[in-house]
Amino acid sequence: MNSLAKLLAGAAISLSLVACVSGGNSSGEMEIRSGKIEQINPAQITSSHHTGLGAVVGGLGGLALGSLIGNGTGRDVAMAAGAIGGAFAGNEAQKNYDQPKPGEQIIVRLKSGVLVSVTQPVSSVLQVGEAVFVEGSGTDARVVPQY
């Protein structure tokens, strides 16, 4: 059973390292466009966390900790209890991050005439008619005022 615990601990470490890898443009360049705000509408921002990931990581952590306790059947029971308890705790911890947050949908008319919609956290400094920059693209896009 010791080799199974080592295998699962290695899998947990690999999973955590893979979660830290970021994709996308590695050159550090960002597209910036300019325009004026046409509308600001209230919106909800949903979580981007993967459902169930907290339970999986918590379960693997609990399994690894349980493998450190006892020998034989006692160790097996500790590993099972650790995996179940860790999965429950990981799932509860993830629920804190899954709540929708208040945001705003900002519609910007770029200088080219194209309308762009960006949903981001609420910003009290942005107003309709204000000149802004749209930084980035896709889910990473943000609207910031031109000063």
mmCIF file of N, CA and C in Angstrom:
data_model
loop_
_atom_site.group_PDB
_atom_site.id
_atom_site.type_symbol
_atom_site.label_atom_id
_atom_site.label_comp_id
_atom_site.label_asym_id
_atom_site.label_seq_id
_atom_site.Cartn_x
_atom_site.Cartn_y
_atom_site.Cartn_z
ATOM 1 N N MET A 1 0.823 -1.196 0.000
ATOM 2 C CA MET A 1 0.000 0.000 0.000
ATOM 3 C C MET A 1 0.868 1.262 0.000
ATOM 4 N N ASN A 2 2.111 1.126 0.453
ATOM 5 C CA ASN A 2 3.010 2.274 0.513
ATOM 6 C C ASN A 2 3.273 2.838 -0.876
ATOM 7 N N SER A 3 3.413 1.963 -1.882
ATOM 8 C CA SER A 3 3.656 2.449 -3.238
ATOM 9 C C SER A 3 2.435 3.174 -3.797
ATOM 10 N N LEU A 4 1.230 2.750 -3.396
ATOM 11 C CA LEU A 4 0.012 3.444 -3.825
ATOM 12 C C LEU A 4 -0.022 4.855 -3.245
ATOM 13 N N ALA A 5 0.373 4.987 -1.984
ATOM 14 C CA ALA A 5 0.394 6.313 -1.352
ATOM 15 C C ALA A 5 1.403 7.221 -2.049
ATOM 16 N N LYS A 6 2.559 6.666 -2.402
ATOM 17 C CA LYS A 6 3.565 7.463 -3.107
ATOM 18 C C LYS A 6 3.065 7.880 -4.486
ATOM 19 N N LEU A 7 2.384 6.967 -5.166
ATOM 20 C CA LEU A 7 1.833 7.259 -6.481
ATOM 21 C C LEU A 7 0.784 8.370 -6.392
ATOM 22 N N LEU A 8 -0.101 8.279 -5.403
ATOM 23 C CA LEU A 8 -1.139 9.297 -5.251
ATOM 24 C C LEU A 8 -0.555 10.642 -4.823
ATOM 25 N N ALA A 9 0.462 10.609 -3.974
ATOM 26 C CA ALA A 9 1.115 11.859 -3.586
ATOM 27 C C ALA A 9 1.800 12.500 -4.787
ATOM 28 N N GLY A 10 2.435 11.687 -5.628
ATOM 29 C CA GLY A 10 3.053 12.210 -6.849
ATOM 30 C C GLY A 10 2.023 12.795 -7.790
ATOM 31 N N ALA A 11 0.858 12.140 -7.877
ATOM 32 C CA ALA A 11 -0.216 12.658 -8.731
ATOM 33 C C ALA A 11 -0.723 13.997 -8.209
ATOM 34 N N ALA A 12 -0.835 14.127 -6.883
ATOM 35 C CA ALA A 12 -1.296 15.390 -6.296
ATOM 36 C C ALA A 12 -0.305 16.513 -6.574
ATOM 37 N N ILE A 13 0.972 16.231 -6.464
ATOM 38 C CA ILE A 13 1.996 17.246 -6.727
ATOM 39 C C ILE A 13 1.968 17.634 -8.207
ATOM 40 N N SER A 14 1.844 16.639 -9.086
ATOM 41 C CA SER A 14 1.782 16.930 -10.522
ATOM 42 C C SER A 14 0.572 17.777 -10.861
ATOM 43 N N LEU A 15 -0.579 17.457 -10.253
ATOM 44 C CA LEU A 15 -1.795 18.217 -10.496
ATOM 45 C C LEU A 15 -1.632 19.666 -10.044
ATOM 46 N N SER A 16 -1.008 19.872 -8.908
ATOM 47 C CA SER A 16 -0.837 21.247 -8.426
ATOM 48 C C SER A 16 0.147 22.026 -9.297
ATOM 49 N N LEU A 17 1.173 21.365 -9.820
ATOM 50 C CA LEU A 17 2.118 22.053 -10.707
ATOM 51 C C LEU A 17 1.472 22.399 -12.039
ATOM 52 N N VAL A 18 0.648 21.506 -12.573
ATOM 53 C CA VAL A 18 -0.039 21.774 -13.834
ATOM 54 C C VAL A 18 -1.004 22.940 -13.666
ATOM 55 N N ALA A 19 -1.641 23.050 -12.504
ATOM 56 C CA ALA A 19 -2.586 24.143 -12.260
ATOM 57 C C ALA A 19 -1.889 25.495 -12.225
ATOM 58 N N CYS A 20 -0.595 25.514 -11.940
ATOM 59 C CA CYS A 20 0.143 26.775 -11.858
ATOM 60 C C CYS A 20 0.630 27.267 -13.216
ATOM 61 N N VAL A 21 0.606 26.404 -14.220
ATOM 62 C CA VAL A 21 1.106 26.785 -15.540
ATOM 63 C C VAL A 21 0.116 27.736 -16.190
ATOM 64 N N SER A 22 0.610 28.842 -16.734
ATOM 65 C CA SER A 22 -0.272 29.779 -17.435
ATOM 66 C C SER A 22 -0.008 29.688 -18.924
ATOM 67 N N GLY A 23 -1.083 29.780 -19.678
ATOM 68 C CA GLY A 23 -0.945 29.729 -21.126
ATOM 69 C C GLY A 23 -1.012 31.127 -21.695
ATOM 70 N N GLY A 24 -1.027 31.203 -23.001
ATOM 71 C CA GLY A 24 -1.211 32.496 -23.642
ATOM 72 C C GLY A 24 0.083 33.069 -24.164
ATOM 73 N N ASN A 25 0.053 34.358 -24.423
ATOM 74 C CA ASN A 25 1.173 35.064 -25.017
ATOM 75 C C ASN A 25 2.281 35.225 -23.997
ATOM 76 N N SER A 26 3.433 34.648 -24.258
ATOM 77 C CA SER A 26 4.531 34.711 -23.299
ATOM 78 C C SER A 26 5.430 35.916 -23.526
ATOM 79 N N SER A 27 5.177 36.703 -24.556
ATOM 80 C CA SER A 27 6.059 37.825 -24.840
ATOM 81 C C SER A 27 5.769 39.020 -23.947
ATOM 82 N N GLY A 28 4.640 39.023 -23.228
ATOM 83 C CA GLY A 28 4.302 40.130 -22.353
ATOM 84 C C GLY A 28 3.610 41.272 -23.073
ATOM 85 N N GLU A 29 3.365 41.113 -24.361
ATOM 86 C CA GLU A 29 2.696 42.170 -25.119
ATOM 87 C C GLU A 29 1.193 42.105 -24.890
ATOM 88 N N MET A 30 0.537 43.281 -24.929
ATOM 89 C CA MET A 30 -0.891 43.359 -24.739
ATOM 90 C C MET A 30 -1.471 44.325 -25.760
ATOM 91 N N GLU A 31 -2.590 43.931 -26.342
ATOM 92 C CA GLU A 31 -3.262 44.796 -27.304
ATOM 93 C C GLU A 31 -4.014 45.885 -26.533
ATOM 94 N N ILE A 32 -3.861 47.143 -26.967
ATOM 95 C CA ILE A 32 -4.566 48.266 -26.345
ATOM 96 C C ILE A 32 -5.296 49.024 -27.437
ATOM 97 N N ARG A 33 -6.620 49.188 -27.250
ATOM 98 C CA ARG A 33 -7.447 49.938 -28.201
ATOM 99 C C ARG A 33 -8.077 51.100 -27.455
ATOM 100 N N SER A 34 -8.443 52.158 -28.154
ATOM 101 C CA SER A 34 -9.060 53.308 -27.482
ATOM 102 C C SER A 34 -10.443 53.571 -28.055
ATOM 103 N N GLY A 35 -11.294 54.194 -27.221
ATOM 104 C CA GLY A 35 -12.650 54.511 -27.633
ATOM 105 C C GLY A 35 -13.377 55.254 -26.525
ATOM 106 N N LYS A 36 -14.719 55.310 -26.628
ATOM 107 C CA LYS A 36 -15.553 55.980 -25.628
ATOM 108 C C LYS A 36 -16.629 55.033 -25.133
ATOM 109 N N ILE A 37 -16.950 55.144 -23.861
ATOM 110 C CA ILE A 37 -17.983 54.299 -23.264
ATOM 111 C C ILE A 37 -19.351 54.752 -23.758
ATOM 112 N N GLU A 38 -20.147 53.797 -24.268
ATOM 113 C CA GLU A 38 -21.511 54.092 -24.712
ATOM 114 C C GLU A 38 -22.544 53.669 -23.673
ATOM 115 N N GLN A 39 -22.290 52.552 -22.967
ATOM 116 C CA GLN A 39 -23.223 52.060 -21.958
ATOM 117 C C GLN A 39 -22.467 51.365 -20.843
ATOM 118 N N ILE A 40 -23.062 51.420 -19.640
ATOM 119 C CA ILE A 40 -22.577 50.629 -18.511
ATOM 120 C C ILE A 40 -23.800 49.966 -17.897
ATOM 121 N N ASN A 41 -23.818 48.635 -17.882
ATOM 122 C CA ASN A 41 -24.945 47.873 -17.350
ATOM 123 C C ASN A 41 -24.482 46.991 -16.206
ATOM 124 N N PRO A 42 -25.305 46.817 -15.144
ATOM 125 C CA PRO A 42 -24.937 45.897 -14.069
ATOM 126 C C PRO A 42 -24.879 44.456 -14.589
ATOM 127 N N ALA A 43 -23.977 43.677 -14.038
ATOM 128 C CA ALA A 43 -23.810 42.275 -14.454
ATOM 129 C C ALA A 43 -23.295 41.462 -13.268
ATOM 130 N N GLN A 44 -23.345 40.152 -13.398
ATOM 131 C CA GLN A 44 -22.785 39.233 -12.415
ATOM 132 C C GLN A 44 -21.570 38.548 -13.040
ATOM 133 N N ILE A 45 -20.509 38.438 -12.280
ATOM 134 C CA ILE A 45 -19.312 37.738 -12.752
ATOM 135 C C ILE A 45 -19.284 36.378 -12.078
ATOM 136 N N THR A 46 -19.343 35.328 -12.881
ATOM 137 C CA THR A 46 -19.327 33.975 -12.336
ATOM 138 C C THR A 46 -17.901 33.512 -12.131
ATOM 139 N N SER A 47 -17.744 32.522 -11.292
ATOM 140 C CA SER A 47 -16.428 31.986 -10.967
ATOM 141 C C SER A 47 -15.823 31.270 -12.164
ATOM 142 N N SER A 48 -14.514 31.357 -12.287
ATOM 143 C CA SER A 48 -13.812 30.634 -13.348
ATOM 144 C C SER A 48 -13.136 29.379 -12.805
ATOM 145 N N HIS A 49 -13.414 29.035 -11.537
ATOM 146 C CA HIS A 49 -12.821 27.838 -10.945
ATOM 147 C C HIS A 49 -13.504 26.594 -11.496
ATOM 148 N N HIS A 50 -12.761 25.534 -11.609
ATOM 149 C CA HIS A 50 -13.293 24.276 -12.124
ATOM 150 C C HIS A 50 -14.071 23.571 -11.018
ATOM 151 N N THR A 51 -15.316 23.205 -11.313
ATOM 152 C CA THR A 51 -16.164 22.540 -10.339
ATOM 153 C C THR A 51 -15.555 21.194 -9.966
ATOM 154 N N GLY A 52 -15.486 20.915 -8.685
ATOM 155 C CA GLY A 52 -14.980 19.637 -8.197
ATOM 156 C C GLY A 52 -13.491 19.591 -7.954
ATOM 157 N N LEU A 53 -12.758 20.601 -8.399
ATOM 158 C CA LEU A 53 -11.310 20.578 -8.226
ATOM 159 C C LEU A 53 -10.926 20.626 -6.746
ATOM 160 N N GLY A 54 -11.674 21.383 -5.946
ATOM 161 C CA GLY A 54 -11.398 21.453 -4.507
ATOM 162 C C GLY A 54 -11.541 20.095 -3.850
ATOM 163 N N ALA A 55 -12.583 19.347 -4.232
ATOM 164 C CA ALA A 55 -12.802 18.020 -3.659
ATOM 165 C C ALA A 55 -11.690 17.058 -4.061
ATOM 166 N N VAL A 56 -11.248 17.120 -5.315
ATOM 167 C CA VAL A 56 -10.194 16.221 -5.781
ATOM 168 C C VAL A 56 -8.879 16.509 -5.061
ATOM 169 N N VAL A 57 -8.496 17.775 -5.020
ATOM 170 C CA VAL A 57 -7.229 18.144 -4.370
ATOM 171 C C VAL A 57 -7.294 17.853 -2.872
ATOM 172 N N GLY A 58 -8.425 18.185 -2.238
ATOM 173 C CA GLY A 58 -8.582 17.892 -0.806
ATOM 174 C C GLY A 58 -8.537 16.403 -0.518
ATOM 175 N N GLY A 59 -9.184 15.605 -1.384
ATOM 176 C CA GLY A 59 -9.171 14.158 -1.209
ATOM 177 C C GLY A 59 -7.782 13.568 -1.342
ATOM 178 N N LEU A 60 -7.030 14.042 -2.326
ATOM 179 C CA LEU A 60 -5.654 13.556 -2.494
ATOM 180 C C LEU A 60 -4.774 13.953 -1.313
ATOM 181 N N GLY A 61 -4.963 15.187 -0.839
ATOM 182 C CA GLY A 61 -4.198 15.626 0.335
ATOM 183 C C GLY A 61 -4.542 14.815 1.567
ATOM 184 N N GLY A 62 -5.833 14.568 1.779
ATOM 185 C CA GLY A 62 -6.262 13.751 2.922
ATOM 186 C C GLY A 62 -5.750 12.329 2.821
ATOM 187 N N LEU A 63 -5.739 11.776 1.617
ATOM 188 C CA LEU A 63 -5.218 10.431 1.401
ATOM 189 C C LEU A 63 -3.734 10.376 1.746
ATOM 190 N N ALA A 64 -2.991 11.369 1.293
ATOM 191 C CA ALA A 64 -1.551 11.406 1.575
ATOM 192 C C ALA A 64 -1.289 11.530 3.075
ATOM 193 N N LEU A 65 -2.060 12.378 3.758
ATOM 194 C CA LEU A 65 -1.872 12.506 5.209
ATOM 195 C C LEU A 65 -2.284 11.236 5.934
ATOM 196 N N GLY A 66 -3.362 10.606 5.484
ATOM 197 C CA GLY A 66 -3.812 9.367 6.107
ATOM 198 C C GLY A 66 -2.807 8.249 5.963
ATOM 199 N N SER A 67 -2.035 8.275 4.878
ATOM 200 C CA SER A 67 -1.045 7.210 4.665
ATOM 201 C C SER A 67 0.107 7.283 5.663
ATOM 202 N N LEU A 68 0.248 8.397 6.348
ATOM 203 C CA LEU A 68 1.323 8.563 7.330
ATOM 204 C C LEU A 68 0.966 7.982 8.693
ATOM 205 N N ILE A 69 -0.291 7.540 8.849
ATOM 206 C CA ILE A 69 -0.777 7.084 10.151
ATOM 207 C C ILE A 69 -0.862 5.562 10.171
ATOM 208 N N GLY A 70 -0.325 4.941 11.199
ATOM 209 C CA GLY A 70 -0.498 3.514 11.453
ATOM 210 C C GLY A 70 0.128 2.591 10.431
ATOM 211 N N ASN A 71 -0.263 1.275 10.584
ATOM 212 C CA ASN A 71 0.217 0.210 9.704
ATOM 213 C C ASN A 71 -0.952 -0.701 9.345
ATOM 214 N N GLY A 72 -0.820 -1.442 8.261
ATOM 215 C CA GLY A 72 -1.792 -2.464 7.894
ATOM 216 C C GLY A 72 -3.185 -1.908 7.684
ATOM 217 N N THR A 73 -4.171 -2.582 8.320
ATOM 218 C CA THR A 73 -5.573 -2.196 8.165
ATOM 219 C C THR A 73 -5.842 -0.815 8.755
ATOM 220 N N GLY A 74 -5.169 -0.479 9.831
ATOM 221 C CA GLY A 74 -5.333 0.847 10.439
ATOM 222 C C GLY A 74 -4.931 1.955 9.484
ATOM 223 N N ARG A 75 -3.863 1.713 8.748
ATOM 224 C CA ARG A 75 -3.415 2.697 7.758
ATOM 225 C C ARG A 75 -4.453 2.824 6.632
ATOM 226 N N ASP A 76 -5.007 1.692 6.186
ATOM 227 C CA ASP A 76 -6.029 1.719 5.137
ATOM 228 C C ASP A 76 -7.243 2.520 5.575
ATOM 229 N N VAL A 77 -7.659 2.319 6.821
ATOM 230 C CA VAL A 77 -8.812 3.066 7.355
ATOM 231 C C VAL A 77 -8.471 4.550 7.444
ATOM 232 N N ALA A 78 -7.264 4.871 7.901
ATOM 233 C CA ALA A 78 -6.847 6.276 8.010
ATOM 234 C C ALA A 78 -6.783 6.933 6.638
ATOM 235 N N MET A 79 -6.323 6.186 5.634
ATOM 236 C CA MET A 79 -6.253 6.741 4.281
ATOM 237 C C MET A 79 -7.655 7.000 3.729
ATOM 238 N N ALA A 80 -8.571 6.055 3.946
ATOM 239 C CA ALA A 80 -9.945 6.235 3.467
ATOM 240 C C ALA A 80 -10.610 7.417 4.172
ATOM 241 N N ALA A 81 -10.437 7.483 5.487
ATOM 242 C CA ALA A 81 -11.030 8.598 6.247
ATOM 243 C C ALA A 81 -10.408 9.920 5.833
ATOM 244 N N GLY A 82 -9.095 9.934 5.615
ATOM 245 C CA GLY A 82 -8.418 11.157 5.178
ATOM 246 C C GLY A 82 -8.893 11.610 3.811
ATOM 247 N N ALA A 83 -9.074 10.666 2.897
ATOM 248 C CA ALA A 83 -9.539 11.011 1.548
ATOM 249 C C ALA A 83 -10.953 11.572 1.595
ATOM 250 N N ILE A 84 -11.835 10.948 2.363
ATOM 251 C CA ILE A 84 -13.223 11.420 2.459
ATOM 252 C C ILE A 84 -13.278 12.780 3.143
ATOM 253 N N GLY A 85 -12.573 12.905 4.275
ATOM 254 C CA GLY A 85 -12.556 14.190 4.991
ATOM 255 C C GLY A 85 -11.921 15.298 4.169
ATOM 256 N N GLY A 86 -10.826 14.975 3.471
ATOM 257 C CA GLY A 86 -10.164 15.970 2.638
ATOM 258 C C GLY A 86 -11.021 16.408 1.474
ATOM 259 N N ALA A 87 -11.737 15.456 0.865
ATOM 260 C CA ALA A 87 -12.627 15.796 -0.247
ATOM 261 C C ALA A 87 -13.750 16.716 0.222
ATOM 262 N N PHE A 88 -14.317 16.415 1.387
ATOM 263 C CA PHE A 88 -15.385 17.264 1.931
ATOM 264 C C PHE A 88 -14.856 18.662 2.237
ATOM 265 N N ALA A 89 -13.704 18.749 2.901
ATOM 266 C CA ALA A 89 -13.123 20.051 3.253
ATOM 267 C C ALA A 89 -12.742 20.843 2.002
ATOM 268 N N GLY A 90 -12.173 20.175 1.004
ATOM 269 C CA GLY A 90 -11.799 20.854 -0.241
ATOM 270 C C GLY A 90 -13.007 21.391 -0.984
ATOM 271 N N ASN A 91 -14.099 20.624 -0.990
ATOM 272 C CA ASN A 91 -15.326 21.070 -1.641
ATOM 273 C C ASN A 91 -15.917 22.282 -0.926
ATOM 274 N N GLU A 92 -15.913 22.272 0.402
ATOM 275 C CA GLU A 92 -16.428 23.415 1.172
ATOM 276 C C GLU A 92 -15.564 24.660 0.951
ATOM 277 N N ALA A 93 -14.254 24.478 0.891
ATOM 278 C CA ALA A 93 -13.362 25.623 0.668
ATOM 279 C C ALA A 93 -13.592 26.225 -0.714
ATOM 280 N N GLN A 94 -13.850 25.382 -1.714
ATOM 281 C CA GLN A 94 -14.069 25.887 -3.065
ATOM 282 C C GLN A 94 -15.364 26.681 -3.164
ATOM 283 N N LYS A 95 -16.359 26.341 -2.348
ATOM 284 C CA LYS A 95 -17.636 27.057 -2.392
ATOM 285 C C LYS A 95 -17.463 28.546 -2.100
ATOM 286 N N ASN A 96 -16.452 28.905 -1.314
ATOM 287 C CA ASN A 96 -16.197 30.319 -1.011
ATOM 288 C C ASN A 96 -15.804 31.104 -2.253
ATOM 289 N N TYR A 97 -15.211 30.432 -3.219
ATOM 290 C CA TYR A 97 -14.743 31.107 -4.427
ATOM 291 C C TYR A 97 -15.745 31.046 -5.573
ATOM 292 N N ASP A 98 -16.793 30.224 -5.435
ATOM 293 C CA ASP A 98 -17.735 30.017 -6.522
ATOM 294 C C ASP A 98 -18.910 30.988 -6.522
ATOM 295 N N GLN A 99 -18.998 31.890 -5.563
ATOM 296 C CA GLN A 99 -20.111 32.828 -5.497
ATOM 297 C C GLN A 99 -19.966 33.896 -6.581
ATOM 298 N N PRO A 100 -21.078 34.216 -7.297
ATOM 299 C CA PRO A 100 -20.982 35.294 -8.295
ATOM 300 C C PRO A 100 -20.684 36.628 -7.610
ATOM 301 N N LYS A 101 -19.935 37.449 -8.299
ATOM 302 C CA LYS A 101 -19.544 38.757 -7.757
ATOM 303 C C LYS A 101 -20.175 39.863 -8.602
ATOM 304 N N PRO A 102 -20.468 41.015 -7.996
ATOM 305 C CA PRO A 102 -21.047 42.110 -8.778
ATOM 306 C C PRO A 102 -20.030 42.640 -9.791
ATOM 307 N N GLY A 103 -20.545 42.943 -10.970
ATOM 308 C CA GLY A 103 -19.693 43.470 -12.026
ATOM 309 C C GLY A 103 -20.484 44.425 -12.894
ATOM 310 N N GLU A 104 -19.875 44.817 -13.987
ATOM 311 C CA GLU A 104 -20.562 45.695 -14.933
ATOM 312 C C GLU A 104 -20.136 45.340 -16.346
ATOM 313 N N GLN A 105 -21.118 45.397 -17.235
ATOM 314 C CA GLN A 105 -20.863 45.209 -18.656
ATOM 315 C C GLN A 105 -20.654 46.597 -19.242
ATOM 316 N N ILE A 106 -19.503 46.828 -19.818
ATOM 317 C CA ILE A 106 -19.153 48.131 -20.382
ATOM 318 C C ILE A 106 -19.092 47.988 -21.897
ATOM 319 N N ILE A 107 -19.886 48.795 -22.587
ATOM 320 C CA ILE A 107 -19.887 48.773 -24.045
ATOM 321 C C ILE A 107 -19.128 49.994 -24.526
ATOM 322 N N VAL A 108 -18.067 49.747 -25.286
ATOM 323 C CA VAL A 108 -17.168 50.799 -25.752
ATOM 324 C C VAL A 108 -17.217 50.853 -27.284
ATOM 325 N N ARG A 109 -17.363 52.053 -27.835
ATOM 326 C CA ARG A 109 -17.237 52.231 -29.283
ATOM 327 C C ARG A 109 -15.793 52.645 -29.544
ATOM 328 N N LEU A 110 -15.072 51.764 -30.225
ATOM 329 C CA LEU A 110 -13.674 52.034 -30.542
ATOM 330 C C LEU A 110 -13.581 53.111 -31.615
ATOM 331 N N LYS A 111 -12.402 53.689 -31.774
ATOM 332 C CA LYS A 111 -12.198 54.726 -32.803
ATOM 333 C C LYS A 111 -12.468 54.195 -34.202
ATOM 334 N N SER A 112 -12.352 52.880 -34.377
ATOM 335 C CA SER A 112 -12.629 52.273 -35.677
ATOM 336 C C SER A 112 -14.133 52.135 -35.934
ATOM 337 N N GLY A 113 -14.969 52.413 -34.922
ATOM 338 C CA GLY A 113 -16.417 52.307 -35.047
ATOM 339 C C GLY A 113 -16.980 50.998 -34.532
ATOM 340 N N VAL A 114 -16.130 50.045 -34.203
ATOM 341 C CA VAL A 114 -16.557 48.740 -33.712
ATOM 342 C C VAL A 114 -16.975 48.850 -32.251
ATOM 343 N N LEU A 115 -18.083 48.162 -31.889
ATOM 344 C CA LEU A 115 -18.516 48.109 -30.489
ATOM 345 C C LEU A 115 -17.866 46.909 -29.815
ATOM 346 N N VAL A 116 -17.364 47.130 -28.612
ATOM 347 C CA VAL A 116 -16.742 46.068 -27.823
ATOM 348 C C VAL A 116 -17.442 46.019 -26.473
ATOM 349 N N SER A 117 -17.786 44.824 -26.020
ATOM 350 C CA SER A 117 -18.406 44.638 -24.717
ATOM 351 C C SER A 117 -17.426 43.926 -23.801
ATOM 352 N N VAL A 118 -17.189 44.500 -22.609
ATOM 353 C CA VAL A 118 -16.282 43.921 -21.627
ATOM 354 C C VAL A 118 -17.024 43.841 -20.297
ATOM 355 N N THR A 119 -17.007 42.671 -19.668
ATOM 356 C CA THR A 119 -17.580 42.518 -18.332
ATOM 357 C C THR A 119 -16.422 42.414 -17.349
ATOM 358 N N GLN A 120 -16.445 43.272 -16.330
ATOM 359 C CA GLN A 120 -15.360 43.338 -15.358
ATOM 360 C C GLN A 120 -15.929 43.747 -14.003
ATOM 361 N N PRO A 121 -15.125 43.652 -12.917
ATOM 362 C CA PRO A 121 -15.599 44.103 -11.610
ATOM 363 C C PRO A 121 -16.011 45.577 -11.645
ATOM 364 N N VAL A 122 -16.898 45.950 -10.740
ATOM 365 C CA VAL A 122 -17.429 47.316 -10.703
ATOM 366 C C VAL A 122 -16.307 48.321 -10.466
ATOM 367 N N SER A 123 -16.330 49.406 -11.265
ATOM 368 C CA SER A 123 -15.369 50.493 -11.123
ATOM 369 C C SER A 123 -16.143 51.796 -11.015
ATOM 370 N N SER A 124 -15.982 52.480 -9.915
ATOM 371 C CA SER A 124 -16.741 53.717 -9.710
ATOM 372 C C SER A 124 -16.181 54.884 -10.516
ATOM 373 N N VAL A 125 -15.010 54.727 -11.120
ATOM 374 C CA VAL A 125 -14.404 55.844 -11.851
ATOM 375 C C VAL A 125 -14.849 55.925 -13.309
ATOM 376 N N LEU A 126 -15.444 54.867 -13.851
ATOM 377 C CA LEU A 126 -15.846 54.869 -15.258
ATOM 378 C C LEU A 126 -17.253 55.441 -15.415
ATOM 379 N N GLN A 127 -17.429 56.292 -16.457
ATOM 380 C CA GLN A 127 -18.715 56.919 -16.723
ATOM 381 C C GLN A 127 -19.002 56.889 -18.219
ATOM 382 N N VAL A 128 -20.299 56.914 -18.564
ATOM 383 C CA VAL A 128 -20.713 56.939 -19.968
ATOM 384 C C VAL A 128 -20.153 58.199 -20.621
ATOM 385 N N GLY A 129 -19.605 58.064 -21.836
ATOM 386 C CA GLY A 129 -19.036 59.181 -22.588
ATOM 387 C C GLY A 129 -17.559 59.398 -22.324
ATOM 388 N N GLU A 130 -16.996 58.684 -21.368
ATOM 389 C CA GLU A 130 -15.587 58.856 -21.007
ATOM 390 C C GLU A 130 -14.668 58.159 -22.020
ATOM 391 N N ALA A 131 -13.539 58.796 -22.326
ATOM 392 C CA ALA A 131 -12.526 58.194 -23.193
ATOM 393 C C ALA A 131 -11.780 57.128 -22.397
ATOM 394 N N VAL A 132 -11.661 55.925 -23.000
ATOM 395 C CA VAL A 132 -11.054 54.802 -22.286
ATOM 396 C C VAL A 132 -10.131 54.015 -23.202
ATOM 397 N N PHE A 133 -9.319 53.182 -22.584
ATOM 398 C CA PHE A 133 -8.529 52.177 -23.283
ATOM 399 C C PHE A 133 -9.159 50.824 -22.998
ATOM 400 N N VAL A 134 -9.187 49.958 -23.998
ATOM 401 C CA VAL A 134 -9.570 48.563 -23.810
ATOM 402 C C VAL A 134 -8.280 47.770 -23.902
ATOM 403 N N GLU A 135 -7.844 47.235 -22.776
ATOM 404 C CA GLU A 135 -6.581 46.498 -22.713
ATOM 405 C C GLU A 135 -6.849 45.016 -22.827
ATOM 406 N N GLY A 136 -6.073 44.309 -23.641
ATOM 407 C CA GLY A 136 -6.192 42.870 -23.776
ATOM 408 C C GLY A 136 -7.345 42.467 -24.676
ATOM 409 N N SER A 137 -7.642 41.173 -24.666
ATOM 410 C CA SER A 137 -8.735 40.647 -25.486
ATOM 411 C C SER A 137 -9.322 39.423 -24.803
ATOM 412 N N GLY A 138 -10.493 39.017 -25.269
ATOM 413 C CA GLY A 138 -11.152 37.845 -24.696
ATOM 414 C C GLY A 138 -11.520 38.051 -23.240
ATOM 415 N N THR A 139 -11.382 36.996 -22.443
ATOM 416 C CA THR A 139 -11.747 37.074 -21.021
ATOM 417 C C THR A 139 -10.759 37.901 -20.213
ATOM 418 N N ASP A 140 -9.614 38.226 -20.790
ATOM 419 C CA ASP A 140 -8.623 39.042 -20.085
ATOM 420 C C ASP A 140 -8.764 40.532 -20.384
ATOM 421 N N ALA A 141 -9.746 40.932 -21.203
ATOM 422 C CA ALA A 141 -9.913 42.338 -21.568
ATOM 423 C C ALA A 141 -10.378 43.163 -20.374
ATOM 424 N N ARG A 142 -9.891 44.393 -20.274
ATOM 425 C CA ARG A 142 -10.268 45.322 -19.208
ATOM 426 C C ARG A 142 -10.421 46.712 -19.803
ATOM 427 N N VAL A 143 -11.352 47.494 -19.238
ATOM 428 C CA VAL A 143 -11.557 48.876 -19.655
ATOM 429 C C VAL A 143 -10.970 49.765 -18.567
ATOM 430 N N VAL A 144 -10.086 50.680 -18.974
ATOM 431 C CA VAL A 144 -9.458 51.613 -18.032
ATOM 432 C C VAL A 144 -9.562 53.029 -18.590
ATOM 433 N N PRO A 145 -9.698 54.029 -17.709
ATOM 434 C CA PRO A 145 -9.827 55.410 -18.198
ATOM 435 C C PRO A 145 -8.528 55.911 -18.822
ATOM 436 N N GLN A 146 -8.683 56.822 -19.816
ATOM 437 C CA GLN A 146 -7.517 57.505 -20.393
ATOM 438 C C GLN A 146 -7.298 58.771 -19.556
ATOM 439 N N TYR A 147 -6.128 58.907 -19.001
ATOM 440 C CA TYR A 147 -5.827 60.111 -18.212
ATOM 441 C C TYR A 147 -4.880 60.981 -18.954
#
